């Protein structure tokens, strides 16, 4: 199971309506490495400015890598993180997470970052099995 869902949150889901703040808190506590990665990149983007902030350091272990994969591969989790932090997320190579502001002035940079060309250019033999 990718999230540690509390009985109260599960009850909300069973009733049909889930408070997104409760869901975000579940993500924060269930996937602490992924949460810290995204929140530190958001802070970096705010401090440094620019078109985006990204991480190029592989996770310390497979558990951390799994957290990133679960957080960014799930549309619900990824969407909740984007809304919570007010950013757009991009992902490459099982560890290269980037945050982009919602500002449309970076749309071209985001498109380039997520392009097929850049995906191919950002491959390496060390990352084949990640």
GROMACS .gro file of N, CA and C in nm:
model
  390
    1UNK      N    1   0.085  -0.118   0.000
    1UNK     CA    2   0.000   0.000   0.000
    1UNK      C    3   0.088   0.123   0.000
    2UNK      N    4   0.059   0.218  -0.083
    2UNK     CA    5   0.147   0.334  -0.096
    2UNK      C    6   0.118   0.443   0.007
    3UNK      N    7  -0.003   0.448   0.060
    3UNK     CA    8  -0.036   0.549   0.161
    3UNK      C    9  -0.085   0.481   0.288
    4UNK      N   10  -0.049   0.539   0.400
    4UNK     CA   11  -0.100   0.492   0.529
    4UNK      C   12  -0.227   0.571   0.558
    5UNK      N   13  -0.339   0.514   0.522
    5UNK     CA   14  -0.468   0.583   0.530
    5UNK      C   15  -0.530   0.560   0.668
    6UNK      N   16  -0.561   0.669   0.736
    6UNK     CA   17  -0.622   0.658   0.868
    6UNK      C   18  -0.767   0.611   0.853
    7UNK      N   19  -0.822   0.551   0.959
    7UNK     CA   20  -0.963   0.510   0.953
    7UNK      C   21  -1.056   0.628   0.924
    8UNK      N   22  -1.025   0.745   0.979
    8UNK     CA   23  -1.110   0.863   0.956
    8UNK      C   24  -1.108   0.904   0.809
    9UNK      N   25  -0.991   0.900   0.747
    9UNK     CA   26  -0.982   0.937   0.606
    9UNK      C   27  -1.051   0.833   0.518
   10UNK      N   28  -1.037   0.707   0.555
   10UNK     CA   29  -1.105   0.601   0.482
   10UNK      C   30  -1.257   0.618   0.493
   11UNK      N   31  -1.305   0.657   0.610
   11UNK     CA   32  -1.449   0.682   0.628
   11UNK      C   33  -1.495   0.795   0.537
   12UNK      N   34  -1.414   0.903   0.528
   12UNK     CA   35  -1.449   1.012   0.438
   12UNK      C   36  -1.466   0.961   0.296
   13UNK      N   37  -1.370   0.880   0.252
   13UNK     CA   38  -1.374   0.827   0.115
   13UNK      C   39  -1.497   0.738   0.095
   14UNK      N   40  -1.529   0.660   0.194
   14UNK     CA   41  -1.646   0.572   0.184
   14UNK      C   42  -1.775   0.652   0.177
   15UNK      N   43  -1.778   0.769   0.242
   15UNK     CA   44  -1.897   0.855   0.238
   15UNK      C   45  -1.905   0.931   0.105
   16UNK      N   46  -1.794   0.939   0.034
   16UNK     CA   47  -1.797   1.001  -0.097
   16UNK      C   48  -1.725   1.134  -0.109
   17UNK      N   49  -1.695   1.198   0.001
   17UNK     CA   50  -1.626   1.327  -0.006
   17UNK      C   51  -1.503   1.323   0.082
   18UNK      N   52  -1.390   1.362   0.023
   18UNK     CA   53  -1.264   1.363   0.097
   18UNK      C   54  -1.214   1.506   0.102
   19UNK      N   55  -1.180   1.551   0.222
   19UNK     CA   56  -1.120   1.682   0.240
   19UNK      C   57  -0.978   1.677   0.185
   20UNK      N   58  -0.947   1.762   0.087
   20UNK     CA   59  -0.816   1.754   0.023
   20UNK      C   60  -0.703   1.782   0.123
   21UNK      N   61  -0.727   1.869   0.220
   21UNK     CA   62  -0.623   1.896   0.320
   21UNK      C   63  -0.591   1.768   0.398
   22UNK      N   64  -0.691   1.688   0.428
   22UNK     CA   65  -0.667   1.560   0.497
   22UNK      C   66  -0.590   1.464   0.407
   23UNK      N   67  -0.624   1.463   0.278
   23UNK     CA   68  -0.552   1.378   0.183
   23UNK      C   69  -0.406   1.422   0.172
   24UNK      N   70  -0.383   1.552   0.162
   24UNK     CA   71  -0.246   1.604   0.153
   24UNK      C   72  -0.167   1.567   0.278
   25UNK      N   73  -0.230   1.575   0.394
   25UNK     CA   74  -0.162   1.536   0.517
   25UNK      C   75  -0.128   1.388   0.516
   26UNK      N   76  -0.216   1.307   0.461
   26UNK     CA   77  -0.189   1.163   0.448
   26UNK      C   78  -0.068   1.140   0.358
   27UNK      N   79  -0.059   1.214   0.249
   27UNK     CA   80   0.056   1.204   0.159
   27UNK      C   81   0.183   1.247   0.233
   28UNK      N   82   0.176   1.357   0.306
   28UNK     CA   83   0.292   1.409   0.379
   28UNK      C   84   0.346   1.306   0.477
   29UNK      N   85   0.258   1.241   0.550
   29UNK     CA   86   0.305   1.146   0.651
   29UNK      C   87   0.340   1.010   0.592
   30UNK      N   88   0.276   0.973   0.482
   30UNK     CA   89   0.301   0.842   0.420
   30UNK      C   90   0.425   0.840   0.331
   31UNK      N   91   0.454   0.952   0.269
   31UNK     CA   92   0.564   0.960   0.173
   31UNK      C   93   0.658   1.074   0.211
   32UNK      N   94   0.723   1.064   0.328
   32UNK     CA   95   0.802   1.177   0.379
   32UNK      C   96   0.919   1.218   0.288
   33UNK      N   97   0.984   1.123   0.224
   33UNK     CA   98   1.095   1.160   0.136
   33UNK      C   99   1.043   1.240   0.016
   34UNK      N  100   0.937   1.192  -0.046
   34UNK     CA  101   0.879   1.263  -0.159
   34UNK      C  102   0.830   1.401  -0.118
   35UNK      N  103   0.765   1.407  -0.002
   35UNK     CA  104   0.714   1.535   0.048
   35UNK      C  105   0.829   1.634   0.069
   36UNK      N  106   0.934   1.589   0.132
   36UNK     CA  107   1.048   1.676   0.159
   36UNK      C  108   1.113   1.721   0.030
   37UNK      N  109   1.123   1.632  -0.067
   37UNK     CA  110   1.182   1.666  -0.196
   37UNK      C  111   1.103   1.779  -0.262
   38UNK      N  112   0.972   1.761  -0.271
   38UNK     CA  113   0.889   1.862  -0.337
   38UNK      C  114   0.890   1.992  -0.258
   39UNK      N  115   0.875   1.985  -0.127
   39UNK     CA  116   0.870   2.109  -0.049
   39UNK      C  117   1.002   2.184  -0.051
   40UNK      N  118   1.114   2.112  -0.054
   40UNK     CA  119   1.244   2.181  -0.060
   40UNK      C  120   1.264   2.244  -0.198
   41UNK      N  121   1.217   2.180  -0.303
   41UNK     CA  122   1.227   2.240  -0.436
   41UNK      C  123   1.137   2.363  -0.448
   42UNK      N  124   1.020   2.359  -0.388
   42UNK     CA  125   0.931   2.476  -0.388
   42UNK      C  126   1.000   2.592  -0.315
   43UNK      N  127   1.062   2.563  -0.202
   43UNK     CA  128   1.134   2.667  -0.128
   43UNK      C  129   1.250   2.721  -0.210
   44UNK      N  130   1.322   2.633  -0.275
   44UNK     CA  131   1.435   2.676  -0.360
   44UNK      C  132   1.386   2.766  -0.473
   45UNK      N  133   1.275   2.730  -0.536
   45UNK     CA  134   1.219   2.810  -0.644
   45UNK      C  135   1.181   2.949  -0.593
   46UNK      N  136   1.122   2.956  -0.474
   46UNK     CA  137   1.083   3.085  -0.417
   46UNK      C  138   1.204   3.172  -0.386
   47UNK      N  139   1.310   3.111  -0.335
   47UNK     CA  140   1.431   3.186  -0.298
   47UNK      C  141   1.511   3.227  -0.421
   48UNK      N  142   1.535   3.131  -0.510
   48UNK     CA  143   1.621   3.156  -0.625
   48UNK      C  144   1.549   3.219  -0.742
   49UNK      N  145   1.417   3.201  -0.750
   49UNK     CA  146   1.344   3.249  -0.867
   49UNK      C  147   1.377   3.162  -0.987
   50UNK      N  148   1.357   3.215  -1.103
   50UNK     CA  149   1.388   3.141  -1.224
   50UNK      C  150   1.269   3.063  -1.276
   51UNK      N  151   1.294   2.988  -1.382
   51UNK     CA  152   1.188   2.915  -1.450
   51UNK      C  153   1.150   2.786  -1.378
   52UNK      N  154   1.245   2.724  -1.305
   52UNK     CA  155   1.214   2.601  -1.233
   52UNK      C  156   1.326   2.571  -1.134
   53UNK      N  157   1.298   2.478  -1.044
   53UNK     CA  158   1.399   2.422  -0.953
   53UNK      C  159   1.388   2.272  -0.966
   54UNK      N  160   1.504   2.204  -0.969
   54UNK     CA  161   1.499   2.059  -0.985
   54UNK      C  162   1.604   1.990  -0.900
   55UNK      N  163   1.581   1.863  -0.879
   55UNK     CA  164   1.672   1.776  -0.805
   55UNK      C  165   1.737   1.680  -0.904
   56UNK      N  166   1.869   1.668  -0.896
   56UNK     CA  167   1.938   1.574  -0.983
   56UNK      C  168   2.014   1.468  -0.904
   57UNK      N  169   1.992   1.463  -0.774
   57UNK     CA  170   2.059   1.366  -0.687
   57UNK      C  171   1.969   1.244  -0.669
   58UNK      N  172   2.019   1.126  -0.701
   58UNK     CA  173   1.936   1.006  -0.681
   58UNK      C  174   1.897   0.989  -0.534
   59UNK      N  175   1.782   0.929  -0.510
   59UNK     CA  176   1.740   0.901  -0.373
   59UNK      C  177   1.842   0.813  -0.301
   60UNK      N  178   1.847   0.820  -0.169
   60UNK     CA  179   1.947   0.744  -0.093
   60UNK      C  180   1.925   0.593  -0.093
   61UNK      N  181   1.801   0.549  -0.117
   61UNK     CA  182   1.772   0.406  -0.115
   61UNK      C  183   1.645   0.378  -0.196
   62UNK      N  184   1.614   0.251  -0.208
   62UNK     CA  185   1.499   0.211  -0.289
   62UNK      C  186   1.367   0.254  -0.226
   63UNK      N  187   1.361   0.260  -0.094
   63UNK     CA  188   1.238   0.306  -0.029
   63UNK      C  189   1.209   0.450  -0.068
   64UNK      N  190   1.310   0.535  -0.065
   64UNK     CA  191   1.292   0.675  -0.103
   64UNK      C  192   1.255   0.685  -0.251
   65UNK      N  193   1.321   0.608  -0.335
   65UNK     CA  194   1.290   0.609  -0.478
   65UNK      C  195   1.144   0.567  -0.500
   66UNK      N  196   1.100   0.466  -0.428
   66UNK     CA  197   0.962   0.421  -0.439
   66UNK      C  198   0.863   0.529  -0.399
   67UNK      N  199   0.897   0.607  -0.298
   67UNK     CA  200   0.809   0.716  -0.257
   67UNK      C  201   0.794   0.819  -0.369
   68UNK      N  202   0.905   0.855  -0.433
   68UNK     CA  203   0.896   0.950  -0.544
   68UNK      C  204   0.812   0.893  -0.658
   69UNK      N  205   0.835   0.767  -0.690
   69UNK     CA  206   0.759   0.705  -0.798
   69UNK      C  207   0.610   0.703  -0.765
   70UNK      N  208   0.574   0.665  -0.643
   70UNK     CA  209   0.433   0.661  -0.605
   70UNK      C  210   0.371   0.800  -0.607
   71UNK      N  211   0.443   0.899  -0.554
   71UNK     CA  212   0.387   1.035  -0.547
   71UNK      C  213   0.365   1.094  -0.686
   72UNK      N  214   0.459   1.072  -0.775
   72UNK     CA  215   0.451   1.140  -0.905
   72UNK      C  216   0.382   1.056  -1.012
   73UNK      N  217   0.366   0.927  -0.990
   73UNK     CA  218   0.295   0.844  -1.087
   73UNK      C  219   0.145   0.843  -1.062
   74UNK      N  220   0.104   0.880  -0.943
   74UNK     CA  221  -0.039   0.884  -0.910
   74UNK      C  222  -0.096   1.020  -0.949
   75UNK      N  223  -0.195   1.020  -1.038
   75UNK     CA  224  -0.257   1.146  -1.077
   75UNK      C  225  -0.317   1.218  -0.956
   76UNK      N  226  -0.380   1.144  -0.865
   76UNK     CA  227  -0.444   1.205  -0.748
   76UNK      C  228  -0.340   1.269  -0.656
   77UNK      N  229  -0.233   1.196  -0.628
   77UNK     CA  230  -0.130   1.249  -0.537
   77UNK      C  231  -0.058   1.365  -0.603
   78UNK      N  232  -0.017   1.348  -0.725
   78UNK     CA  233   0.055   1.453  -0.797
   78UNK      C  234  -0.031   1.580  -0.806
   79UNK      N  235  -0.157   1.563  -0.842
   79UNK     CA  236  -0.247   1.678  -0.851
   79UNK      C  237  -0.265   1.748  -0.718
   80UNK      N  238  -0.281   1.671  -0.611
   80UNK     CA  239  -0.297   1.731  -0.479
   80UNK      C  240  -0.171   1.807  -0.438
   81UNK      N  241  -0.053   1.751  -0.467
   81UNK     CA  242   0.072   1.821  -0.437
   81UNK      C  243   0.083   1.950  -0.517
   82UNK      N  244   0.047   1.945  -0.643
   82UNK     CA  245   0.054   2.066  -0.727
   82UNK      C  246  -0.039   2.174  -0.673
   83UNK      N  247  -0.160   2.137  -0.637
   83UNK     CA  248  -0.255   2.236  -0.583
   83UNK      C  249  -0.209   2.288  -0.448
   84UNK      N  250  -0.160   2.199  -0.364
   84UNK     CA  251  -0.117   2.239  -0.230
   84UNK      C  252  -0.001   2.340  -0.237
   85UNK      N  253   0.098   2.311  -0.320
   85UNK     CA  254   0.216   2.396  -0.328
   85UNK      C  255   0.204   2.507  -0.432
   86UNK      N  256   0.101   2.502  -0.517
   86UNK     CA  257   0.083   2.604  -0.618
   86UNK      C  258   0.191   2.601  -0.726
   87UNK      N  259   0.227   2.480  -0.769
   87UNK     CA  260   0.330   2.462  -0.871
   87UNK      C  261   0.285   2.355  -0.969
   88UNK      N  262   0.363   2.340  -1.075
   88UNK     CA  263   0.349   2.227  -1.166
   88UNK      C  264   0.470   2.139  -1.145
   89UNK      N  265   0.448   2.009  -1.143
   89UNK     CA  266   0.556   1.912  -1.121
   89UNK      C  267   0.593   1.843  -1.252
   90UNK      N  268   0.720   1.817  -1.268
   90UNK     CA  269   0.769   1.739  -1.380
   90UNK      C  270   0.865   1.634  -1.324
   91UNK      N  271   0.883   1.524  -1.398
   91UNK     CA  272   0.955   1.411  -1.343
   91UNK      C  273   1.031   1.339  -1.454
   92UNK      N  274   1.159   1.310  -1.428
   92UNK     CA  275   1.242   1.233  -1.521
   92UNK      C  276   1.329   1.136  -1.443
   93UNK      N  277   1.364   1.027  -1.504
   93UNK     CA  278   1.468   0.937  -1.455
   93UNK      C  279   1.451   0.885  -1.313
   94UNK      N  280   1.333   0.865  -1.269
   94UNK     CA  281   1.301   0.809  -1.137
   94UNK      C  282   1.357   0.886  -1.020
   95UNK      N  283   1.415   1.004  -1.044
   95UNK     CA  284   1.457   1.087  -0.932
   95UNK      C  285   1.461   1.236  -0.966
   96UNK      N  286   1.466   1.271  -1.091
   96UNK     CA  287   1.478   1.412  -1.127
   96UNK      C  288   1.340   1.477  -1.124
   97UNK      N  289   1.309   1.535  -1.010
   97UNK     CA  290   1.183   1.605  -0.988
   97UNK      C  291   1.209   1.753  -1.012
   98UNK      N  292   1.117   1.819  -1.079
   98UNK     CA  293   1.128   1.964  -1.099
   98UNK      C  294   0.996   2.029  -1.064
   99UNK      N  295   1.005   2.149  -1.010
   99UNK     CA  296   0.886   2.229  -0.983
   99UNK      C  297   0.892   2.354  -1.070
  100UNK      N  298   0.779   2.385  -1.130
  100UNK     CA  299   0.765   2.501  -1.216
  100UNK      C  300   0.654   2.590  -1.160
  101UNK      N  301   0.672   2.721  -1.165
  101UNK     CA  302   0.562   2.808  -1.120
  101UNK      C  303   0.442   2.793  -1.213
  102UNK      N  304   0.327   2.836  -1.165
  102UNK     CA  305   0.206   2.829  -1.247
  102UNK      C  306   0.206   2.935  -1.356
  103UNK      N  307   0.295   3.028  -1.350
  103UNK     CA  308   0.306   3.138  -1.445
  103UNK      C  309   0.325   3.083  -1.588
  104UNK      N  310   0.243   3.129  -1.679
  104UNK     CA  311   0.250   3.080  -1.817
  104UNK      C  312   0.379   3.121  -1.888
  105UNK      N  313   0.456   3.211  -1.831
  105UNK     CA  314   0.581   3.253  -1.895
  105UNK      C  315   0.685   3.141  -1.899
  106UNK      N  316   0.665   3.036  -1.819
  106UNK     CA  317   0.760   2.923  -1.820
  106UNK      C  318   0.707   2.803  -1.897
  107UNK      N  319   0.596   2.820  -1.966
  107UNK     CA  320   0.537   2.708  -2.040
  107UNK      C  321   0.635   2.646  -2.140
  108UNK      N  322   0.710   2.730  -2.210
  108UNK     CA  323   0.806   2.679  -2.308
  108UNK      C  324   0.917   2.600  -2.240
  109UNK      N  325   0.964   2.648  -2.125
  109UNK     CA  326   1.068   2.578  -2.050
  109UNK      C  327   1.016   2.443  -2.000
  110UNK      N  328   0.893   2.442  -1.950
  110UNK     CA  329   0.832   2.317  -1.905
  110UNK      C  330   0.816   2.219  -2.021
  111UNK      N  331   0.770   2.268  -2.134
  111UNK     CA  332   0.754   2.182  -2.251
  111UNK      C  333   0.889   2.123  -2.294
  112UNK      N  334   0.992   2.204  -2.287
  112UNK     CA  335   1.126   2.154  -2.323
  112UNK      C  336   1.172   2.049  -2.222
  113UNK      N  337   1.153   2.076  -2.092
  113UNK     CA  338   1.195   1.984  -1.987
  113UNK      C  339   1.126   1.849  -2.003
  114UNK      N  340   1.000   1.850  -2.040
  114UNK     CA  341   0.922   1.726  -2.048
  114UNK      C  342   0.918   1.668  -2.190
  115UNK      N  343   0.997   1.721  -2.280
  115UNK     CA  344   0.996   1.674  -2.418
  115UNK      C  345   1.060   1.536  -2.432
  116UNK      N  346   1.025   1.468  -2.538
  116UNK     CA  347   1.085   1.339  -2.570
  116UNK      C  348   1.236   1.356  -2.585
  117UNK      N  349   1.277   1.463  -2.650
  117UNK     CA  350   1.420   1.488  -2.671
  117UNK      C  351   1.494   1.495  -2.537
  118UNK      N  352   1.443   1.576  -2.445
  118UNK     CA  353   1.510   1.588  -2.315
  118UNK      C  354   1.502   1.460  -2.233
  119UNK      N  355   1.395   1.385  -2.249
  119UNK     CA  356   1.389   1.256  -2.180
  119UNK      C  357   1.502   1.166  -2.228
  120UNK      N  358   1.523   1.163  -2.358
  120UNK     CA  359   1.632   1.081  -2.413
  120UNK      C  360   1.769   1.134  -2.372
  121UNK      N  361   1.785   1.264  -2.370
  121UNK     CA  362   1.915   1.322  -2.336
  121UNK      C  363   1.950   1.304  -2.188
  122UNK      N  364   1.851   1.279  -2.104
  122UNK     CA  365   1.873   1.265  -1.961
  122UNK      C  366   1.879   1.120  -1.916
  123UNK      N  367   1.913   1.031  -2.006
  123UNK     CA  368   1.928   0.889  -1.972
  123UNK      C  369   2.075   0.860  -1.940
  124UNK      N  370   2.095   0.760  -1.857
  124UNK     CA  371   2.230   0.714  -1.828
  124UNK      C  372   2.223   0.567  -1.788
  125UNK      N  373   2.330   0.493  -1.811
  125UNK     CA  374   2.330   0.350  -1.775
  125UNK      C  375   2.305   0.325  -1.627
  126UNK      N  376   2.349   0.415  -1.540
  126UNK     CA  377   2.328   0.397  -1.394
  126UNK      C  378   2.180   0.397  -1.358
  127UNK      N  379   2.098   0.460  -1.438
  127UNK     CA  380   1.957   0.474  -1.405
  127UNK      C  381   1.868   0.373  -1.476
  128UNK      N  382   1.925   0.276  -1.545
  128UNK     CA  383   1.847   0.179  -1.621
  128UNK      C  384   1.747   0.103  -1.536
  129UNK      N  385   1.786   0.064  -1.416
  129UNK     CA  386   1.700  -0.021  -1.333
  129UNK      C  387   1.631   0.054  -1.221
  130UNK      N  388   1.626   0.182  -1.231
  130UNK     CA  389   1.564   0.255  -1.120
  130UNK      C  390   1.413   0.253  -1.131
   0.00000   0.00000   0.00000
